[in-house]
RNA sequence: GCCGAUGUAGCUCAGGGGUAGAGCGUUUCCUUGGUAAGGAAAAGGUCAGGGGUUCAAUUCCCCUCAUUGGCUCCA
C-alpha cells in the first residue's frame, strides 16, 4: 500500500502518499493555512506537523484558534524561554517547562544567581532575538543510555531524574537553535511563530511539587502571534484586577483586616454585615422550607470530642492549638459536625423521626498556613452555611438529591453558571490510611452518589483520591477574578462518624441502626461566598443583597425636608435608604452614588416637592423618570424580595 | 511553612542620608447648584515595629510583623 486515506474534520476523505506530513496536507489545501499550522491531531493524539503519516487516520490541523494549538505554541515558547535563559545565564539547571491555561512557565535552578523581575526585559529581548532566527524544532528519538550521557555531560540533575522514570525507547529530544531539551513534544514548526512575548512573574516552586525538595525559581510568561493580542490580554488582566474582591471589598467598605485582630480574621464593616444578614435570612428561609431545624452550638469543645471524631489525630495541624481549662484541653472548633452529632445523640431517635436535618451558620476557626491566606477567600475564622442530615440508607438517595436540588436553586438565585461539579472518590490503595477502612461502604455510597447525579442530569467530573476521610464528596469549584480556583460549596457523604459517635436510631424491627450522614454547605462560608459574590457581581449587588438600596439626593438644601420625608418613608417600608444632605451639587452626589454602586438614586427638587413625586435614576445611568413615591417603594420591595 | 516582592496621611500613590508631599476623602466656610467631580481654608503621618551603621536614618543593613505573586496545603 503506497497511499493513506486521511479524513478531515469536515468529513472529507483524501488520499495521500504514505509518509505524508500534516504540514504537507495543509500545503495541499492552502499556503495560508500551512503558514498558520502549529501542530496536528491524528486520531485524537496531538503531534508535530512534521510527523509522517503511515496509516489511514483522521486529521485535524491545529492553529492558534484551537486550544491544543495554543498549548503547543506555549510549550514551544517555554523552550524558547529556556534557550534565552541558558544563553544569558550559562550553567543554570533546567527542570520542567510546561504550557498552562494562559501561557507557560519554566522551573529553573539558578544556582547562586538571583533572578528577579528586573531581569525580564533582557530575557524578553533575547527571546525575541532568538525567535527571529526561525529555528526549526527538531525531534529526535534517543536511547535511554544516550539521554543519560547527554544530560550527565551537560550536568543537569533534574533532567536525569526525569529520565530515570522513562522507559527506554520512549525518550525524545527536541532541538531548536543551540538548545536541546528532553521533551515529549509536540512543538510548533519553528520559533518564528512566536512574535509577542511577556514574562509575567517569578515564584518559588518545589521540584516535583514536594516541599521536601529544593525550591526552584519559576518564571511565568505568555506569548502571542500578534502584539494586539498581547495588549488585549494585558488589558483583560487589568480589568480582572478591578473585580478583585480585595479591591472592591475595600472600596465598598465591606470588610477589613487589622493587625491587632490578626491575620485571616476579617472584620465585617456595616455594609458587609448587612450582606451577611441578608444571606442568612435567605438561607434560613430556604432551609426551613426544605425541612431543616436550626441549632446553636458553642465555639469550643473538649479534646475528647475531637479524638472521638477522628479530627484530632488527622487534622490537628489545621486547628488552633488547644487552651487548657481546669486541666483539660479545649479546642476552637474547626468544623460543626461533632457538635451536631452530639445534638442528634441527645435524644433517642426512631426511624419515624428520620431524616433529621440540623442547620447552623456555625463559626469555625482553622489554622490555615500563613502563606495560604487570601483576602476573604481563605481565612482563619469562618462562618459556614452548614447542616448535617441524618437519614436511613433507604432515604439517602432522596436526601442527597434534595441537597443537590438546593445547590441548583442557589445557583439560579445568584446567577452562578460558571462552575465545575467534582465528584471526589477514594483511592482503594489508601484504605486505612487516608480513608476509613470500610471498602464495601465506599463502593456502595459512591455508586449511590453517581446514581443521584446521573438521575438529576447535572454535569460533573469524577476525580480519584480526593474524598473526605469519612466518605465521598461533591465539591463545586469556581474561579476568582484573578483566576485562582476555589471550592465554593461542598456536599459530603459520611458513613464513618455515626459509628465513632455511636449514633443510632431504632428501626421498624426494634433494632439499633446507624444513620448515614450528609454534610452540606451549599452557600459555602460567609467569607468565601461574599468574596465570590463581590467578584461575581463586580460589586454591583442585586437589589435584594445591596447593603444600600436607595440614596435620596436633594438638589439643594431647600428640599432637604422633603428629601428627609422621602427617606423616612422608604425606611419605614423596610427599604435600605439614606439621604445625601451634603452641600454638593446634584452631579457630585450622583457621581458619588455611582461610585458606591448604589442601585437606585432618587433625585428630589422643586418639581418633585411640588408634586410629591420622586425622580429615579438607576445605577449605570438609566433614567426611570418621575413616579409616585409609593409606586417606587413597591417596585423596590418587589425587586428586593428574598 | 517555603521562595520572591511590597509596607509613606482614611484611600491611591510620589519622594528620598539633613525629622515629609500630591490627588481623592474628612472638617469648616462660601456657593443653593437638575442626572458622573463648584470654590476656599484647615485638620490629618513615631514614613509597619524593633535593632544596627552614621554627626544625622523615613531613606542603608539585619530581625520581626503584615500584605502580596506563586509553591505546598485545603476536613
PDB file of N, CA, C and O in Angstrom, chain A residues 416-461:
ATOM      1  N   UNK A 416     -25.199  31.924  39.132  1.00  0.00           N
ATOM      2  CA  UNK A 416     -23.883  31.287  39.015  1.00  0.00           C
ATOM      3  C   UNK A 416     -23.958  30.245  37.903  1.00  0.00           C
ATOM      4  O   UNK A 416     -24.698  29.272  38.015  1.00  0.00           O
ATOM      5  N   UNK A 417     -23.225  30.467  36.835  1.00  0.00           N
ATOM      6  CA  UNK A 417     -23.267  29.455  35.777  1.00  0.00           C
ATOM      7  C   UNK A 417     -21.895  28.910  35.404  1.00  0.00           C
ATOM      8  O   UNK A 417     -21.788  27.911  34.714  1.00  0.00           O
ATOM      9  N   UNK A 418     -20.852  29.563  35.905  1.00  0.00           N
ATOM     10  CA  UNK A 418     -19.527  29.056  35.583  1.00  0.00           C
ATOM     11  C   UNK A 418     -18.956  28.305  36.794  1.00  0.00           C
ATOM     12  O   UNK A 418     -18.444  28.913  37.726  1.00  0.00           O
ATOM     13  N   UNK A 419     -19.145  27.013  36.792  1.00  0.00           N
ATOM     14  CA  UNK A 419     -18.635  26.206  37.902  1.00  0.00           C
ATOM     15  C   UNK A 419     -18.405  24.776  37.413  1.00  0.00           C
ATOM     16  O   UNK A 419     -18.879  24.394  36.346  1.00  0.00           O
ATOM     17  N   UNK A 420     -17.678  24.021  38.194  1.00  0.00           N
ATOM     18  CA  UNK A 420     -17.485  22.615  37.881  1.00  0.00           C
ATOM     19  C   UNK A 420     -17.884  21.810  39.100  1.00  0.00           C
ATOM     20  O   UNK A 420     -17.493  22.121  40.225  1.00  0.00           O
ATOM     21  N   UNK A 421     -18.700  20.806  38.893  1.00  0.00           N
ATOM     22  CA  UNK A 421     -19.072  19.905  39.970  1.00  0.00           C
ATOM     23  C   UNK A 421     -18.101  18.738  39.966  1.00  0.00           C
ATOM     24  O   UNK A 421     -17.983  18.020  38.980  1.00  0.00           O
ATOM     25  N   UNK A 422     -17.387  18.574  41.053  1.00  0.00           N
ATOM     26  CA  UNK A 422     -16.394  17.494  41.141  1.00  0.00           C
ATOM     27  C   UNK A 422     -16.881  16.415  42.095  1.00  0.00           C
ATOM     28  O   UNK A 422     -17.150  16.694  43.260  1.00  0.00           O
ATOM     29  N   UNK A 423     -16.982  15.233  41.596  1.00  0.00           N
ATOM     30  CA  UNK A 423     -17.348  14.082  42.412  1.00  0.00           C
ATOM     31  C   UNK A 423     -16.037  13.433  42.852  1.00  0.00           C
ATOM     32  O   UNK A 423     -15.345  12.817  42.057  1.00  0.00           O
ATOM     33  N   UNK A 424     -15.702  13.615  44.137  1.00  0.00           N
ATOM     34  CA  UNK A 424     -14.403  13.146  44.638  1.00  0.00           C
ATOM     35  C   UNK A 424     -14.544  11.770  45.275  1.00  0.00           C
ATOM     36  O   UNK A 424     -15.337  11.575  46.195  1.00  0.00           O
ATOM     37  N   UNK A 425     -13.749  10.839  44.764  1.00  0.00           N
ATOM     38  CA  UNK A 425     -13.838   9.454  45.234  1.00  0.00           C
ATOM     39  C   UNK A 425     -12.568   9.056  45.993  1.00  0.00           C
ATOM     40  O   UNK A 425     -11.576   9.763  45.979  1.00  0.00           O
ATOM     41  N   UNK A 426     -12.631   7.907  46.635  1.00  0.00           N
ATOM     42  CA  UNK A 426     -11.475   7.443  47.405  1.00  0.00           C
ATOM     43  C   UNK A 426     -10.523   6.664  46.503  1.00  0.00           C
ATOM     44  O   UNK A 426     -10.852   6.322  45.373  1.00  0.00           O
ATOM     45  N   UNK A 427      -9.348   6.403  47.024  1.00  0.00           N
ATOM     46  CA  UNK A 427      -8.386   5.549  46.334  1.00  0.00           C
ATOM     47  C   UNK A 427      -8.275   4.267  47.159  1.00  0.00           C
ATOM     48  O   UNK A 427      -7.821   4.304  48.301  1.00  0.00           O
ATOM     49  N   UNK A 428      -8.740   3.118  46.606  1.00  0.00           N
ATOM     50  CA  UNK A 428      -8.764   1.875  47.383  1.00  0.00           C
ATOM     51  C   UNK A 428      -7.399   1.534  47.978  1.00  0.00           C
ATOM     52  O   UNK A 428      -7.313   0.914  49.044  1.00  0.00           O
ATOM     53  N   UNK A 429      -6.330   1.963  47.322  1.00  0.00           N
ATOM     54  CA  UNK A 429      -4.982   1.652  47.817  1.00  0.00           C
ATOM     55  C   UNK A 429      -4.696   2.358  49.148  1.00  0.00           C
ATOM     56  O   UNK A 429      -3.800   1.970  49.879  1.00  0.00           O
ATOM     57  N   UNK A 430      -5.468   3.415  49.446  1.00  0.00           N
ATOM     58  CA  UNK A 430      -5.185   4.191  50.657  1.00  0.00           C
ATOM     59  C   UNK A 430      -6.210   3.946  51.754  1.00  0.00           C
ATOM     60  O   UNK A 430      -6.323   4.740  52.697  1.00  0.00           O
ATOM     61  N   UNK A 431      -6.952   2.831  51.650  1.00  0.00           N
ATOM     62  CA  UNK A 431      -7.893   2.485  52.716  1.00  0.00           C
ATOM     63  C   UNK A 431      -7.107   2.235  53.993  1.00  0.00           C
ATOM     64  O   UNK A 431      -6.040   1.619  53.968  1.00  0.00           O
ATOM     65  N   UNK A 432      -7.648   2.735  55.088  1.00  0.00           N
ATOM     66  CA  UNK A 432      -6.954   2.522  56.357  1.00  0.00           C
ATOM     67  C   UNK A 432      -5.904   3.574  56.621  1.00  0.00           C
ATOM     68  O   UNK A 432      -5.423   3.705  57.737  1.00  0.00           O
ATOM     69  N   UNK A 433      -5.509   4.298  55.580  1.00  0.00           N
ATOM     70  CA  UNK A 433      -4.540   5.366  55.795  1.00  0.00           C
ATOM     71  C   UNK A 433      -5.241   6.709  55.654  1.00  0.00           C
ATOM     72  O   UNK A 433      -5.597   7.347  56.624  1.00  0.00           O
ATOM     73  N   UNK A 434      -5.465   7.109  54.397  1.00  0.00           N
ATOM     74  CA  UNK A 434      -6.131   8.384  54.179  1.00  0.00           C
ATOM     75  C   UNK A 434      -7.654   8.234  54.357  1.00  0.00           C
ATOM     76  O   UNK A 434      -8.342   9.199  54.668  1.00  0.00           O
ATOM     77  N   UNK A 435      -8.128   7.002  54.104  1.00  0.00           N
ATOM     78  CA  UNK A 435      -9.576   6.801  54.135  1.00  0.00           C
ATOM     79  C   UNK A 435      -9.959   5.716  55.127  1.00  0.00           C
ATOM     80  O   UNK A 435      -9.218   4.753  55.335  1.00  0.00           O
ATOM     81  N   UNK A 436     -11.101   5.875  55.703  1.00  0.00           N
ATOM     82  CA  UNK A 436     -11.588   4.916  56.678  1.00  0.00           C
ATOM     83  C   UNK A 436     -11.753   3.539  56.006  1.00  0.00           C
ATOM     84  O   UNK A 436     -12.171   3.442  54.855  1.00  0.00           O
ATOM     85  N   UNK A 437     -11.368   2.491  56.722  1.00  0.00           N
ATOM     86  CA  UNK A 437     -11.221   1.174  56.098  1.00  0.00           C
ATOM     87  C   UNK A 437     -12.543   0.399  56.047  1.00  0.00           C
ATOM     88  O   UNK A 437     -12.759  -0.553  56.787  1.00  0.00           O
ATOM     89  N   UNK A 438     -13.441   0.852  55.187  1.00  0.00           N
ATOM     90  CA  UNK A 438     -14.708   0.156  55.023  1.00  0.00           C
ATOM     91  C   UNK A 438     -14.989   0.012  53.530  1.00  0.00           C
ATOM     92  O   UNK A 438     -15.847   0.713  52.982  1.00  0.00           O
ATOM     93  N   UNK A 439     -14.272  -0.898  52.865  1.00  0.00           N
ATOM     94  CA  UNK A 439     -14.281  -0.961  51.404  1.00  0.00           C
ATOM     95  C   UNK A 439     -15.668  -1.101  50.780  1.00  0.00           C
ATOM     96  O   UNK A 439     -15.989  -0.388  49.825  1.00  0.00           O
ATOM     97  N   UNK A 440     -16.524  -1.948  51.359  1.00  0.00           N
ATOM     98  CA  UNK A 440     -17.842  -2.158  50.722  1.00  0.00           C
ATOM     99  C   UNK A 440     -18.664  -0.878  50.764  1.00  0.00           C
ATOM    100  O   UNK A 440     -19.372  -0.541  49.822  1.00  0.00           O
ATOM    101  N   UNK A 441     -18.561  -0.184  51.909  1.00  0.00           N
ATOM    102  CA  UNK A 441     -19.353   1.032  52.051  1.00  0.00           C
ATOM    103  C   UNK A 441     -18.915   2.111  51.068  1.00  0.00           C
ATOM    104  O   UNK A 441     -19.739   2.846  50.533  1.00  0.00           O
ATOM    105  N   UNK A 442     -17.610   2.178  50.822  1.00  0.00           N
ATOM    106  CA  UNK A 442     -17.115   3.145  49.843  1.00  0.00           C
ATOM    107  C   UNK A 442     -17.735   2.867  48.478  1.00  0.00           C
ATOM    108  O   UNK A 442     -18.284   3.761  47.831  1.00  0.00           O
ATOM    109  N   UNK A 443     -17.666   1.620  48.080  1.00  0.00           N
ATOM    110  CA  UNK A 443     -18.184   1.257  46.756  1.00  0.00           C
ATOM    111  C   UNK A 443     -19.671   1.551  46.673  1.00  0.00           C
ATOM    112  O   UNK A 443     -20.158   2.131  45.697  1.00  0.00           O
ATOM    113  N   UNK A 444     -20.371   1.177  47.741  1.00  0.00           N
ATOM    114  CA  UNK A 444     -21.813   1.331  47.746  1.00  0.00           C
ATOM    115  C   UNK A 444     -22.224   2.807  47.697  1.00  0.00           C
ATOM    116  O   UNK A 444     -23.065   3.213  46.887  1.00  0.00           O
ATOM    117  N   UNK A 445     -21.608   3.631  48.556  1.00  0.00           N
ATOM    118  CA  UNK A 445     -22.030   5.041  48.584  1.00  0.00           C
ATOM    119  C   UNK A 445     -21.605   5.778  47.325  1.00  0.00           C
ATOM    120  O   UNK A 445     -22.344   6.627  46.829  1.00  0.00           O
ATOM    121  N   UNK A 446     -20.446   5.443  46.808  1.00  0.00           N
ATOM    122  CA  UNK A 446     -20.034   6.123  45.577  1.00  0.00           C
ATOM    123  C   UNK A 446     -21.006   5.805  44.450  1.00  0.00           C
ATOM    124  O   UNK A 446     -21.349   6.678  43.647  1.00  0.00           O
ATOM    125  N   UNK A 447     -21.483   4.563  44.438  1.00  0.00           N
ATOM    126  CA  UNK A 447     -22.462   4.190  43.413  1.00  0.00           C
ATOM    127  C   UNK A 447     -23.768   4.957  43.619  1.00  0.00           C
ATOM    128  O   UNK A 447     -24.384   5.430  42.656  1.00  0.00           O
ATOM    129  N   UNK A 448     -24.142   5.128  44.880  1.00  0.00           N
ATOM    130  CA  UNK A 448     -25.383   5.854  45.154  1.00  0.00           C
ATOM    131  C   UNK A 448     -25.261   7.314  44.716  1.00  0.00           C
ATOM    132  O   UNK A 448     -26.176   7.881  44.131  1.00  0.00           O
ATOM    133  N   UNK A 449     -24.118   7.896  45.020  1.00  0.00           N
ATOM    134  CA  UNK A 449     -23.896   9.300  44.658  1.00  0.00           C
ATOM    135  C   UNK A 449     -23.968   9.460  43.138  1.00  0.00           C
ATOM    136  O   UNK A 449     -24.651  10.346  42.609  1.00  0.00           O
ATOM    137  N   UNK A 450     -23.296   8.567  42.428  1.00  0.00           N
ATOM    138  CA  UNK A 450     -23.282   8.647  40.971  1.00  0.00           C
ATOM    139  C   UNK A 450     -24.695   8.500  40.411  1.00  0.00           C
ATOM    140  O   UNK A 450     -25.086   9.204  39.499  1.00  0.00           O
ATOM    141  N   UNK A 451     -25.459   7.597  41.021  1.00  0.00           N
ATOM    142  CA  UNK A 451     -26.823   7.360  40.540  1.00  0.00           C
ATOM    143  C   UNK A 451     -27.645   8.642  40.661  1.00  0.00           C
ATOM    144  O   UNK A 451     -28.375   9.024  39.760  1.00  0.00           O
ATOM    145  N   UNK A 452     -27.501   9.332  41.803  1.00  0.00           N
ATOM    146  CA  UNK A 452     -28.263  10.566  42.012  1.00  0.00           C
ATOM    147  C   UNK A 452     -27.852  11.616  40.985  1.00  0.00           C
ATOM    148  O   UNK A 452     -28.696  12.265  40.361  1.00  0.00           O
ATOM    149  N   UNK A 453     -26.543  11.758  40.804  1.00  0.00           N
ATOM    150  CA  UNK A 453     -26.057  12.771  39.868  1.00  0.00           C
ATOM    151  C   UNK A 453     -26.572  12.492  38.462  1.00  0.00           C
ATOM    152  O   UNK A 453     -27.022  13.396  37.751  1.00  0.00           O
ATOM    153  N   UNK A 454     -26.516  11.228  38.065  1.00  0.00           N
ATOM    154  CA  UNK A 454     -26.978  10.861  36.732  1.00  0.00           C
ATOM    155  C   UNK A 454     -28.474  11.100  36.596  1.00  0.00           C
ATOM    156  O   UNK A 454     -28.938  11.607  35.579  1.00  0.00           O
ATOM    157  N   UNK A 455     -29.198  10.724  37.639  1.00  0.00           N
ATOM    158  CA  UNK A 455     -30.647  10.877  37.610  1.00  0.00           C
ATOM    159  C   UNK A 455     -31.030  12.346  37.453  1.00  0.00           C
ATOM    160  O   UNK A 455     -31.963  12.699  36.737  1.00  0.00           O
ATOM    161  N   UNK A 456     -30.294  13.223  38.144  1.00  0.00           N
ATOM    162  CA  UNK A 456     -30.614  14.653  38.092  1.00  0.00           C
ATOM    163  C   UNK A 456     -30.126  15.303  36.801  1.00  0.00           C
ATOM    164  O   UNK A 456     -30.509  16.427  36.488  1.00  0.00           O
ATOM    165  N   UNK A 457     -29.274  14.594  36.091  1.00  0.00           N
ATOM    166  CA  UNK A 457     -28.780  15.136  34.833  1.00  0.00           C
ATOM    167  C   UNK A 457     -27.844  16.322  35.002  1.00  0.00           C
ATOM    168  O   UNK A 457     -27.752  17.177  34.124  1.00  0.00           O
ATOM    169  N   UNK A 458     -27.163  16.418  36.147  1.00  0.00           N
ATOM    170  CA  UNK A 458     -26.200  17.514  36.300  1.00  0.00           C
ATOM    171  C   UNK A 458     -24.860  17.110  35.683  1.00  0.00           C
ATOM    172  O   UNK A 458     -24.523  15.928  35.623  1.00  0.00           O
ATOM    173  N   UNK A 459     -24.131  18.101  35.244  1.00  0.00           N
ATOM    174  CA  UNK A 459     -22.802  17.833  34.700  1.00  0.00           C
ATOM    175  C   UNK A 459     -21.796  17.739  35.829  1.00  0.00           C
ATOM    176  O   UNK A 459     -21.780  18.588  36.715  1.00  0.00           O
ATOM    177  N   UNK A 460     -20.980  16.721  35.807  1.00  0.00           N
ATOM    178  CA  UNK A 460     -19.977  16.590  36.849  1.00  0.00           C
ATOM    179  C   UNK A 460     -18.761  15.848  36.304  1.00  0.00           C
ATOM    180  O   UNK A 460     -18.837  15.187  35.275  1.00  0.00           O
ATOM    181  N   UNK A 461     -17.651  15.994  37.007  1.00  0.00           N
ATOM    182  CA  UNK A 461     -16.473  15.211  36.655  1.00  0.00           C
ATOM    183  C   UNK A 461     -16.111  14.362  37.870  1.00  0.00           C
ATOM    184  O   UNK A 461     -16.386  14.737  39.007  1.00  0.00           O
TER     185      UNK A 461
END
